[in-house]
Amino acid sequence: MDKLLKKRGKAFAVDLMVSAAVTAAVEPLLRKKIKQEWVHALITPTAVFWGLEYAQLKTCGQTVGHKAAGIKIENSDGGELTDEQILKRVAHRDSVMALQWFKERGQETSAQMPHDRYAHTVVRELDK
């Protein structure tokens, strides 16, 4: 496993922990309004994770996990990330990316996983 892939894994783990903490804070408030348990099991964690990631990527191109790992997501053309790129990236990552990754394992680079290629983004290490 190369260095950038390890950093990506670390960033994802940190982002999951942050999202879990926010979900734990929001869920009791939502339980008063929404009684269906499946919403709290499926919809709330996904909406919180995607919302946090979208907001952070839109404002500074990094999530808390990316900052901790020393990486940044950029447009493959070199410009700012667009709304469409961010949404395509998270939706593809959380749906069909795992299947593509297993099918194509060994062919991708850690800078551009299947969801990065789909959204035309690239992950770069930041200089220390």
PDB file of N, CA and C in Angstrom, residues 37-125:
ATOM      1  N   GLU A  37     -37.512   4.448  12.546  1.00  0.00           N
ATOM      2  CA  GLU A  37     -36.150   4.066  12.922  1.00  0.00           C
ATOM      3  C   GLU A  37     -35.222   3.962  11.716  1.00  0.00           C
ATOM      4  N   TRP A  38     -35.749   3.532  10.564  1.00  0.00           N
ATOM      5  CA  TRP A  38     -34.910   3.372   9.379  1.00  0.00           C
ATOM      6  C   TRP A  38     -34.321   4.710   8.929  1.00  0.00           C
ATOM      7  N   VAL A  39     -35.027   5.787   9.178  1.00  0.00           N
ATOM      8  CA  VAL A  39     -34.510   7.112   8.819  1.00  0.00           C
ATOM      9  C   VAL A  39     -33.258   7.406   9.639  1.00  0.00           C
ATOM     10  N   HIS A  40     -33.302   7.081  10.921  1.00  0.00           N
ATOM     11  CA  HIS A  40     -32.163   7.348  11.800  1.00  0.00           C
ATOM     12  C   HIS A  40     -31.002   6.383  11.546  1.00  0.00           C
ATOM     13  N   ALA A  41     -31.298   5.220  11.018  1.00  0.00           N
ATOM     14  CA  ALA A  41     -30.253   4.246  10.731  1.00  0.00           C
ATOM     15  C   ALA A  41     -29.585   4.481   9.381  1.00  0.00           C
ATOM     16  N   LEU A  42     -30.347   4.945   8.391  1.00  0.00           N
ATOM     17  CA  LEU A  42     -29.814   5.085   7.033  1.00  0.00           C
ATOM     18  C   LEU A  42     -29.673   6.522   6.549  1.00  0.00           C
ATOM     19  N   ILE A  43     -30.729   7.280   6.674  1.00  0.00           N
ATOM     20  CA  ILE A  43     -30.769   8.612   6.063  1.00  0.00           C
ATOM     21  C   ILE A  43     -29.946   9.636   6.845  1.00  0.00           C
ATOM     22  N   THR A  44     -30.140   9.692   8.148  1.00  0.00           N
ATOM     23  CA  THR A  44     -29.459  10.709   8.947  1.00  0.00           C
ATOM     24  C   THR A  44     -27.934  10.624   8.853  1.00  0.00           C
ATOM     25  N   PRO A  45     -27.320   9.436   9.073  1.00  0.00           N
ATOM     26  CA  PRO A  45     -25.856   9.383   8.982  1.00  0.00           C
ATOM     27  C   PRO A  45     -25.330   9.738   7.585  1.00  0.00           C
ATOM     28  N   THR A  46     -26.032   9.282   6.550  1.00  0.00           N
ATOM     29  CA  THR A  46     -25.597   9.581   5.181  1.00  0.00           C
ATOM     30  C   THR A  46     -25.726  11.068   4.888  1.00  0.00           C
ATOM     31  N   ALA A  47     -26.852  11.659   5.264  1.00  0.00           N
ATOM     32  CA  ALA A  47     -27.063  13.089   5.014  1.00  0.00           C
ATOM     33  C   ALA A  47     -26.039  13.937   5.768  1.00  0.00           C
ATOM     34  N   VAL A  48     -25.751  13.568   6.998  1.00  0.00           N
ATOM     35  CA  VAL A  48     -24.762  14.318   7.786  1.00  0.00           C
ATOM     36  C   VAL A  48     -23.374  14.176   7.162  1.00  0.00           C
ATOM     37  N   PHE A  49     -22.981  12.952   6.812  1.00  0.00           N
ATOM     38  CA  PHE A  49     -21.655  12.726   6.228  1.00  0.00           C
ATOM     39  C   PHE A  49     -21.496  13.486   4.916  1.00  0.00           C
ATOM     40  N   TRP A  50     -22.472  13.363   4.030  1.00  0.00           N
ATOM     41  CA  TRP A  50     -22.414  14.060   2.743  1.00  0.00           C
ATOM     42  C   TRP A  50     -22.468  15.569   2.927  1.00  0.00           C
ATOM     43  N   GLY A  51     -23.312  16.030   3.825  1.00  0.00           N
ATOM     44  CA  GLY A  51     -23.430  17.471   4.057  1.00  0.00           C
ATOM     45  C   GLY A  51     -22.151  18.082   4.601  1.00  0.00           C
ATOM     46  N   LEU A  52     -21.546  17.400   5.577  1.00  0.00           N
ATOM     47  CA  LEU A  52     -20.272  17.888   6.120  1.00  0.00           C
ATOM     48  C   LEU A  52     -19.187  17.897   5.047  1.00  0.00           C
ATOM     49  N   GLU A  53     -19.113  16.807   4.281  1.00  0.00           N
ATOM     50  CA  GLU A  53     -18.086  16.726   3.244  1.00  0.00           C
ATOM     51  C   GLU A  53     -18.304  17.799   2.178  1.00  0.00           C
ATOM     52  N   TYR A  54     -19.545  17.974   1.750  1.00  0.00           N
ATOM     53  CA  TYR A  54     -19.836  18.988   0.740  1.00  0.00           C
ATOM     54  C   TYR A  54     -19.439  20.386   1.232  1.00  0.00           C
ATOM     55  N   ALA A  55     -19.860  20.734   2.427  1.00  0.00           N
ATOM     56  CA  ALA A  55     -19.581  22.064   2.959  1.00  0.00           C
ATOM     57  C   ALA A  55     -18.078  22.314   3.084  1.00  0.00           C
ATOM     58  N   GLN A  56     -17.360  21.326   3.573  1.00  0.00           N
ATOM     59  CA  GLN A  56     -15.916  21.500   3.758  1.00  0.00           C
ATOM     60  C   GLN A  56     -15.180  21.556   2.419  1.00  0.00           C
ATOM     61  N   LEU A  57     -15.543  20.679   1.476  1.00  0.00           N
ATOM     62  CA  LEU A  57     -14.880  20.696   0.175  1.00  0.00           C
ATOM     63  C   LEU A  57     -15.202  21.975  -0.596  1.00  0.00           C
ATOM     64  N   LYS A  58     -16.411  22.452  -0.457  1.00  0.00           N
ATOM     65  CA  LYS A  58     -16.805  23.672  -1.174  1.00  0.00           C
ATOM     66  C   LYS A  58     -16.074  24.898  -0.632  1.00  0.00           C
ATOM     67  N   THR A  59     -15.880  24.949   0.680  1.00  0.00           N
ATOM     68  CA  THR A  59     -15.260  26.138   1.259  1.00  0.00           C
ATOM     69  C   THR A  59     -13.744  26.144   1.143  1.00  0.00           C
ATOM     70  N   CYS A  60     -13.091  24.995   1.353  1.00  0.00           N
ATOM     71  CA  CYS A  60     -11.623  25.029   1.342  1.00  0.00           C
ATOM     72  C   CYS A  60     -10.963  23.858   0.616  1.00  0.00           C
ATOM     73  N   GLY A  61     -11.728  22.989  -0.026  1.00  0.00           N
ATOM     74  CA  GLY A  61     -11.130  21.892  -0.786  1.00  0.00           C
ATOM     75  C   GLY A  61     -10.595  20.758   0.076  1.00  0.00           C
ATOM     76  N   GLN A  62     -10.811  20.829   1.381  1.00  0.00           N
ATOM     77  CA  GLN A  62     -10.339  19.803   2.303  1.00  0.00           C
ATOM     78  C   GLN A  62     -11.383  19.565   3.384  1.00  0.00           C
ATOM     79  N   THR A  63     -11.426  18.332   3.859  1.00  0.00           N
ATOM     80  CA  THR A  63     -12.223  18.043   5.044  1.00  0.00           C
ATOM     81  C   THR A  63     -11.282  18.067   6.244  1.00  0.00           C
ATOM     82  N   VAL A  64     -11.830  17.908   7.431  1.00  0.00           N
ATOM     83  CA  VAL A  64     -10.999  17.844   8.629  1.00  0.00           C
ATOM     84  C   VAL A  64     -10.001  16.683   8.507  1.00  0.00           C
ATOM     85  N   GLY A  65     -10.479  15.556   7.996  1.00  0.00           N
ATOM     86  CA  GLY A  65      -9.600  14.395   7.807  1.00  0.00           C
ATOM     87  C   GLY A  65      -8.496  14.649   6.797  1.00  0.00           C
ATOM     88  N   HIS A  66      -8.822  15.346   5.721  1.00  0.00           N
ATOM     89  CA  HIS A  66      -7.808  15.669   4.713  1.00  0.00           C
ATOM     90  C   HIS A  66      -6.725  16.575   5.299  1.00  0.00           C
ATOM     91  N   LYS A  67      -7.148  17.535   6.115  1.00  0.00           N
ATOM     92  CA  LYS A  67      -6.165  18.418   6.750  1.00  0.00           C
ATOM     93  C   LYS A  67      -5.248  17.628   7.667  1.00  0.00           C
ATOM     94  N   ALA A  68      -5.833  16.718   8.446  1.00  0.00           N
ATOM     95  CA  ALA A  68      -5.037  15.903   9.363  1.00  0.00           C
ATOM     96  C   ALA A  68      -4.059  14.993   8.609  1.00  0.00           C
ATOM     97  N   ALA A  69      -4.474  14.513   7.447  1.00  0.00           N
ATOM     98  CA  ALA A  69      -3.632  13.604   6.667  1.00  0.00           C
ATOM     99  C   ALA A  69      -2.668  14.329   5.737  1.00  0.00           C
ATOM    100  N   GLY A  70      -2.873  15.627   5.527  1.00  0.00           N
ATOM    101  CA  GLY A  70      -1.987  16.392   4.651  1.00  0.00           C
ATOM    102  C   GLY A  70      -2.257  16.182   3.179  1.00  0.00           C
ATOM    103  N   ILE A  71      -3.553  16.038   2.823  1.00  0.00           N
ATOM    104  CA  ILE A  71      -3.928  15.882   1.425  1.00  0.00           C
ATOM    105  C   ILE A  71      -5.010  16.890   1.064  1.00  0.00           C
ATOM    106  N   LYS A  72      -5.224  17.075  -0.244  1.00  0.00           N
ATOM    107  CA  LYS A  72      -6.244  18.004  -0.719  1.00  0.00           C
ATOM    108  C   LYS A  72      -6.845  17.465  -2.002  1.00  0.00           C
ATOM    109  N   ILE A  73      -8.143  17.660  -2.167  1.00  0.00           N
ATOM    110  CA  ILE A  73      -8.834  17.253  -3.383  1.00  0.00           C
ATOM    111  C   ILE A  73      -8.920  18.459  -4.301  1.00  0.00           C
ATOM    112  N   GLU A  74      -8.536  18.242  -5.562  1.00  0.00           N
ATOM    113  CA  GLU A  74      -8.536  19.331  -6.533  1.00  0.00           C
ATOM    114  C   GLU A  74      -9.229  18.897  -7.806  1.00  0.00           C
ATOM    115  N   ASN A  75      -9.679  19.867  -8.553  1.00  0.00           N
ATOM    116  CA  ASN A  75     -10.209  19.648  -9.880  1.00  0.00           C
ATOM    117  C   ASN A  75      -9.059  19.138 -10.749  1.00  0.00           C
ATOM    118  N   SER A  76      -9.303  18.135 -11.586  1.00  0.00           N
ATOM    119  CA  SER A  76      -8.213  17.614 -12.422  1.00  0.00           C
ATOM    120  C   SER A  76      -7.727  18.636 -13.438  1.00  0.00           C
ATOM    121  N   ASP A  77      -8.540  19.673 -13.694  1.00  0.00           N
ATOM    122  CA  ASP A  77      -8.130  20.749 -14.598  1.00  0.00           C
ATOM    123  C   ASP A  77      -7.375  21.851 -13.873  1.00  0.00           C
ATOM    124  N   GLY A  78      -7.290  21.749 -12.543  1.00  0.00           N
ATOM    125  CA  GLY A  78      -6.551  22.720 -11.766  1.00  0.00           C
ATOM    126  C   GLY A  78      -7.379  23.817 -11.132  1.00  0.00           C
ATOM    127  N   GLY A  79      -8.673  23.891 -11.437  1.00  0.00           N
ATOM    128  CA  GLY A  79      -9.515  24.947 -10.879  1.00  0.00           C
ATOM    129  C   GLY A  79     -10.178  24.527  -9.577  1.00  0.00           C
ATOM    130  N   GLU A  80     -11.139  25.332  -9.160  1.00  0.00           N
ATOM    131  CA  GLU A  80     -11.909  25.052  -7.947  1.00  0.00           C
ATOM    132  C   GLU A  80     -12.854  23.870  -8.195  1.00  0.00           C
ATOM    133  N   LEU A  81     -13.175  23.146  -7.131  1.00  0.00           N
ATOM    134  CA  LEU A  81     -14.159  22.079  -7.233  1.00  0.00           C
ATOM    135  C   LEU A  81     -15.537  22.682  -7.462  1.00  0.00           C
ATOM    136  N   THR A  82     -16.292  22.093  -8.372  1.00  0.00           N
ATOM    137  CA  THR A  82     -17.650  22.557  -8.618  1.00  0.00           C
ATOM    138  C   THR A  82     -18.632  21.767  -7.747  1.00  0.00           C
ATOM    139  N   ASP A  83     -19.850  22.300  -7.621  1.00  0.00           N
ATOM    140  CA  ASP A  83     -20.888  21.589  -6.876  1.00  0.00           C
ATOM    141  C   ASP A  83     -21.119  20.210  -7.477  1.00  0.00           C
ATOM    142  N   GLU A  84     -21.195  20.151  -8.801  1.00  0.00           N
ATOM    143  CA  GLU A  84     -21.449  18.895  -9.499  1.00  0.00           C
ATOM    144  C   GLU A  84     -20.342  17.882  -9.224  1.00  0.00           C
ATOM    145  N   GLN A  85     -19.091  18.311  -9.247  1.00  0.00           N
ATOM    146  CA  GLN A  85     -17.980  17.404  -8.978  1.00  0.00           C
ATOM    147  C   GLN A  85     -18.054  16.826  -7.572  1.00  0.00           C
ATOM    148  N   ILE A  86     -18.340  17.660  -6.608  1.00  0.00           N
ATOM    149  CA  ILE A  86     -18.406  17.202  -5.215  1.00  0.00           C
ATOM    150  C   ILE A  86     -19.521  16.177  -5.055  1.00  0.00           C
ATOM    151  N   LEU A  87     -20.700  16.488  -5.580  1.00  0.00           N
ATOM    152  CA  LEU A  87     -21.836  15.578  -5.450  1.00  0.00           C
ATOM    153  C   LEU A  87     -21.612  14.276  -6.214  1.00  0.00           C
ATOM    154  N   LYS A  88     -21.059  14.360  -7.427  1.00  0.00           N
ATOM    155  CA  LYS A  88     -20.764  13.153  -8.191  1.00  0.00           C
ATOM    156  C   LYS A  88     -19.750  12.287  -7.460  1.00  0.00           C
ATOM    157  N   ARG A  89     -18.769  12.914  -6.860  1.00  0.00           N
ATOM    158  CA  ARG A  89     -17.699  12.196  -6.163  1.00  0.00           C
ATOM    159  C   ARG A  89     -18.249  11.416  -4.967  1.00  0.00           C
ATOM    160  N   VAL A  90     -19.033  12.065  -4.115  1.00  0.00           N
ATOM    161  CA  VAL A  90     -19.527  11.373  -2.918  1.00  0.00           C
ATOM    162  C   VAL A  90     -20.578  10.328  -3.269  1.00  0.00           C
ATOM    163  N   ALA A  91     -21.445  10.623  -4.230  1.00  0.00           N
ATOM    164  CA  ALA A  91     -22.478   9.658  -4.617  1.00  0.00           C
ATOM    165  C   ALA A  91     -21.845   8.417  -5.251  1.00  0.00           C
ATOM    166  N   HIS A  92     -20.877   8.610  -6.119  1.00  0.00           N
ATOM    167  CA  HIS A  92     -20.212   7.479  -6.776  1.00  0.00           C
ATOM    168  C   HIS A  92     -19.403   6.674  -5.763  1.00  0.00           C
ATOM    169  N   ARG A  93     -18.711   7.356  -4.862  1.00  0.00           N
ATOM    170  CA  ARG A  93     -17.906   6.673  -3.846  1.00  0.00           C
ATOM    171  C   ARG A  93     -18.767   5.782  -2.958  1.00  0.00           C
ATOM    172  N   ASP A  94     -19.943   6.272  -2.596  1.00  0.00           N
ATOM    173  CA  ASP A  94     -20.795   5.539  -1.670  1.00  0.00           C
ATOM    174  C   ASP A  94     -21.765   4.589  -2.359  1.00  0.00           C
ATOM    175  N   SER A  95     -21.677   4.438  -3.677  1.00  0.00           N
ATOM    176  CA  SER A  95     -22.575   3.513  -4.369  1.00  0.00           C
ATOM    177  C   SER A  95     -21.793   2.457  -5.148  1.00  0.00           C
ATOM    178  N   VAL A  96     -21.306   2.774  -6.328  1.00  0.00           N
ATOM    179  CA  VAL A  96     -20.704   1.759  -7.199  1.00  0.00           C
ATOM    180  C   VAL A  96     -19.180   1.709  -7.170  1.00  0.00           C
ATOM    181  N   MET A  97     -18.543   2.624  -6.463  1.00  0.00           N
ATOM    182  CA  MET A  97     -17.078   2.679  -6.471  1.00  0.00           C
ATOM    183  C   MET A  97     -16.438   1.389  -5.977  1.00  0.00           C
ATOM    184  N   ALA A  98     -16.968   0.797  -4.932  1.00  0.00           N
ATOM    185  CA  ALA A  98     -16.362  -0.418  -4.380  1.00  0.00           C
ATOM    186  C   ALA A  98     -16.353  -1.540  -5.411  1.00  0.00           C
ATOM    187  N   LEU A  99     -17.436  -1.684  -6.160  1.00  0.00           N
ATOM    188  CA  LEU A  99     -17.485  -2.713  -7.200  1.00  0.00           C
ATOM    189  C   LEU A  99     -16.453  -2.453  -8.287  1.00  0.00           C
ATOM    190  N   GLN A 100     -16.348  -1.202  -8.710  1.00  0.00           N
ATOM    191  CA  GLN A 100     -15.355  -0.850  -9.728  1.00  0.00           C
ATOM    192  C   GLN A 100     -13.941  -1.063  -9.203  1.00  0.00           C
ATOM    193  N   TRP A 101     -13.712  -0.721  -7.957  1.00  0.00           N
ATOM    194  CA  TRP A 101     -12.375  -0.851  -7.382  1.00  0.00           C
ATOM    195  C   TRP A 101     -11.943  -2.316  -7.359  1.00  0.00           C
ATOM    196  N   PHE A 102     -12.837  -3.212  -6.948  1.00  0.00           N
ATOM    197  CA  PHE A 102     -12.497  -4.634  -6.934  1.00  0.00           C
ATOM    198  C   PHE A 102     -12.279  -5.160  -8.346  1.00  0.00           C
ATOM    199  N   LYS A 103     -13.068  -4.693  -9.290  1.00  0.00           N
ATOM    200  CA  LYS A 103     -12.935  -5.117 -10.684  1.00  0.00           C
ATOM    201  C   LYS A 103     -11.615  -4.650 -11.295  1.00  0.00           C
ATOM    202  N   GLU A 104     -11.197  -3.421 -10.962  1.00  0.00           N
ATOM    203  CA  GLU A 104     -10.020  -2.804 -11.578  1.00  0.00           C
ATOM    204  C   GLU A 104      -8.811  -2.752 -10.646  1.00  0.00           C
ATOM    205  N   ARG A 105      -8.839  -3.445  -9.502  1.00  0.00           N
ATOM    206  CA  ARG A 105      -7.760  -3.318  -8.525  1.00  0.00           C
ATOM    207  C   ARG A 105      -6.406  -3.579  -9.177  1.00  0.00           C
ATOM    208  N   GLY A 106      -5.458  -2.774  -8.765  1.00  0.00           N
ATOM    209  CA  GLY A 106      -4.116  -2.861  -9.329  1.00  0.00           C
ATOM    210  C   GLY A 106      -3.898  -1.928 -10.504  1.00  0.00           C
ATOM    211  N   GLN A 107      -4.977  -1.406 -11.100  1.00  0.00           N
ATOM    212  CA  GLN A 107      -4.853  -0.531 -12.261  1.00  0.00           C
ATOM    213  C   GLN A 107      -4.877   0.939 -11.901  1.00  0.00           C
ATOM    214  N   GLU A 108      -5.542   1.276 -10.797  1.00  0.00           N
ATOM    215  CA  GLU A 108      -5.693   2.678 -10.435  1.00  0.00           C
ATOM    216  C   GLU A 108      -4.470   3.186  -9.679  1.00  0.00           C
ATOM    217  N   THR A 109      -4.383   4.478  -9.622  1.00  0.00           N
ATOM    218  CA  THR A 109      -3.370   5.092  -8.782  1.00  0.00           C
ATOM    219  C   THR A 109      -4.067   5.596  -7.540  1.00  0.00           C
ATOM    220  N   SER A 110      -3.330   5.774  -6.475  1.00  0.00           N
ATOM    221  CA  SER A 110      -3.955   6.241  -5.242  1.00  0.00           C
ATOM    222  C   SER A 110      -4.363   7.707  -5.339  1.00  0.00           C
ATOM    223  N   ALA A 111      -3.830   8.426  -6.315  1.00  0.00           N
ATOM    224  CA  ALA A 111      -4.211   9.828  -6.494  1.00  0.00           C
ATOM    225  C   ALA A 111      -5.564   9.945  -7.182  1.00  0.00           C
ATOM    226  N   GLN A 112      -5.954   8.904  -7.932  1.00  0.00           N
ATOM    227  CA  GLN A 112      -7.219   8.968  -8.641  1.00  0.00           C
ATOM    228  C   GLN A 112      -7.905   7.604  -8.606  1.00  0.00           C
ATOM    229  N   MET A 113      -8.767   7.440  -7.612  1.00  0.00           N
ATOM    230  CA  MET A 113      -9.567   6.233  -7.464  1.00  0.00           C
ATOM    231  C   MET A 113     -10.746   6.331  -8.437  1.00  0.00           C
ATOM    232  N   PRO A 114     -11.568   5.256  -8.579  1.00  0.00           N
ATOM    233  CA  PRO A 114     -12.683   5.313  -9.534  1.00  0.00           C
ATOM    234  C   PRO A 114     -13.626   6.498  -9.336  1.00  0.00           C
ATOM    235  N   HIS A 115     -13.932   6.857  -8.093  1.00  0.00           N
ATOM    236  CA  HIS A 115     -14.838   7.991  -7.877  1.00  0.00           C
ATOM    237  C   HIS A 115     -14.169   9.315  -8.235  1.00  0.00           C
ATOM    238  N   ASP A 116     -12.851   9.383  -8.146  1.00  0.00           N
ATOM    239  CA  ASP A 116     -12.137  10.592  -8.574  1.00  0.00           C
ATOM    240  C   ASP A 116     -12.158  10.709 -10.096  1.00  0.00           C
ATOM    241  N   ARG A 117     -11.946   9.587 -10.789  1.00  0.00           N
ATOM    242  CA  ARG A 117     -12.001   9.624 -12.249  1.00  0.00           C
ATOM    243  C   ARG A 117     -13.395  10.031 -12.726  1.00  0.00           C
ATOM    244  N   TYR A 118     -14.425   9.493 -12.080  1.00  0.00           N
ATOM    245  CA  TYR A 118     -15.805   9.801 -12.457  1.00  0.00           C
ATOM    246  C   TYR A 118     -16.109  11.290 -12.283  1.00  0.00           C
ATOM    247  N   ALA A 119     -15.618  11.880 -11.214  1.00  0.00           N
ATOM    248  CA  ALA A 119     -15.898  13.296 -10.924  1.00  0.00           C
ATOM    249  C   ALA A 119     -14.823  14.237 -11.471  1.00  0.00           C
ATOM    250  N   HIS A 120     -13.805  13.709 -12.115  1.00  0.00           N
ATOM    251  CA  HIS A 120     -12.697  14.507 -12.655  1.00  0.00           C
ATOM    252  C   HIS A 120     -11.996  15.297 -11.553  1.00  0.00           C
ATOM    253  N   THR A 121     -11.650  14.583 -10.476  1.00  0.00           N
ATOM    254  CA  THR A 121     -10.898  15.177  -9.378  1.00  0.00           C
ATOM    255  C   THR A 121      -9.624  14.365  -9.165  1.00  0.00           C
ATOM    256  N   VAL A 122      -8.699  14.950  -8.421  1.00  0.00           N
ATOM    257  CA  VAL A 122      -7.455  14.270  -8.096  1.00  0.00           C
ATOM    258  C   VAL A 122      -7.073  14.634  -6.668  1.00  0.00           C
ATOM    259  N   VAL A 123      -6.447  13.699  -5.969  1.00  0.00           N
ATOM    260  CA  VAL A 123      -6.002  13.939  -4.601  1.00  0.00           C
ATOM    261  C   VAL A 123      -4.496  14.187  -4.633  1.00  0.00           C
ATOM    262  N   ARG A 124      -4.075  15.261  -3.997  1.00  0.00           N
ATOM    263  CA  ARG A 124      -2.666  15.627  -3.971  1.00  0.00           C
ATOM    264  C   ARG A 124      -2.174  15.726  -2.528  1.00  0.00           C
ATOM    265  N   GLU A 125      -0.927  15.336  -2.342  1.00  0.00           N
ATOM    266  CA  GLU A 125      -0.289  15.528  -1.025  1.00  0.00           C
ATOM    267  C   GLU A 125       0.134  16.978  -0.918  1.00  0.00           C
TER     268      GLU A 125
END
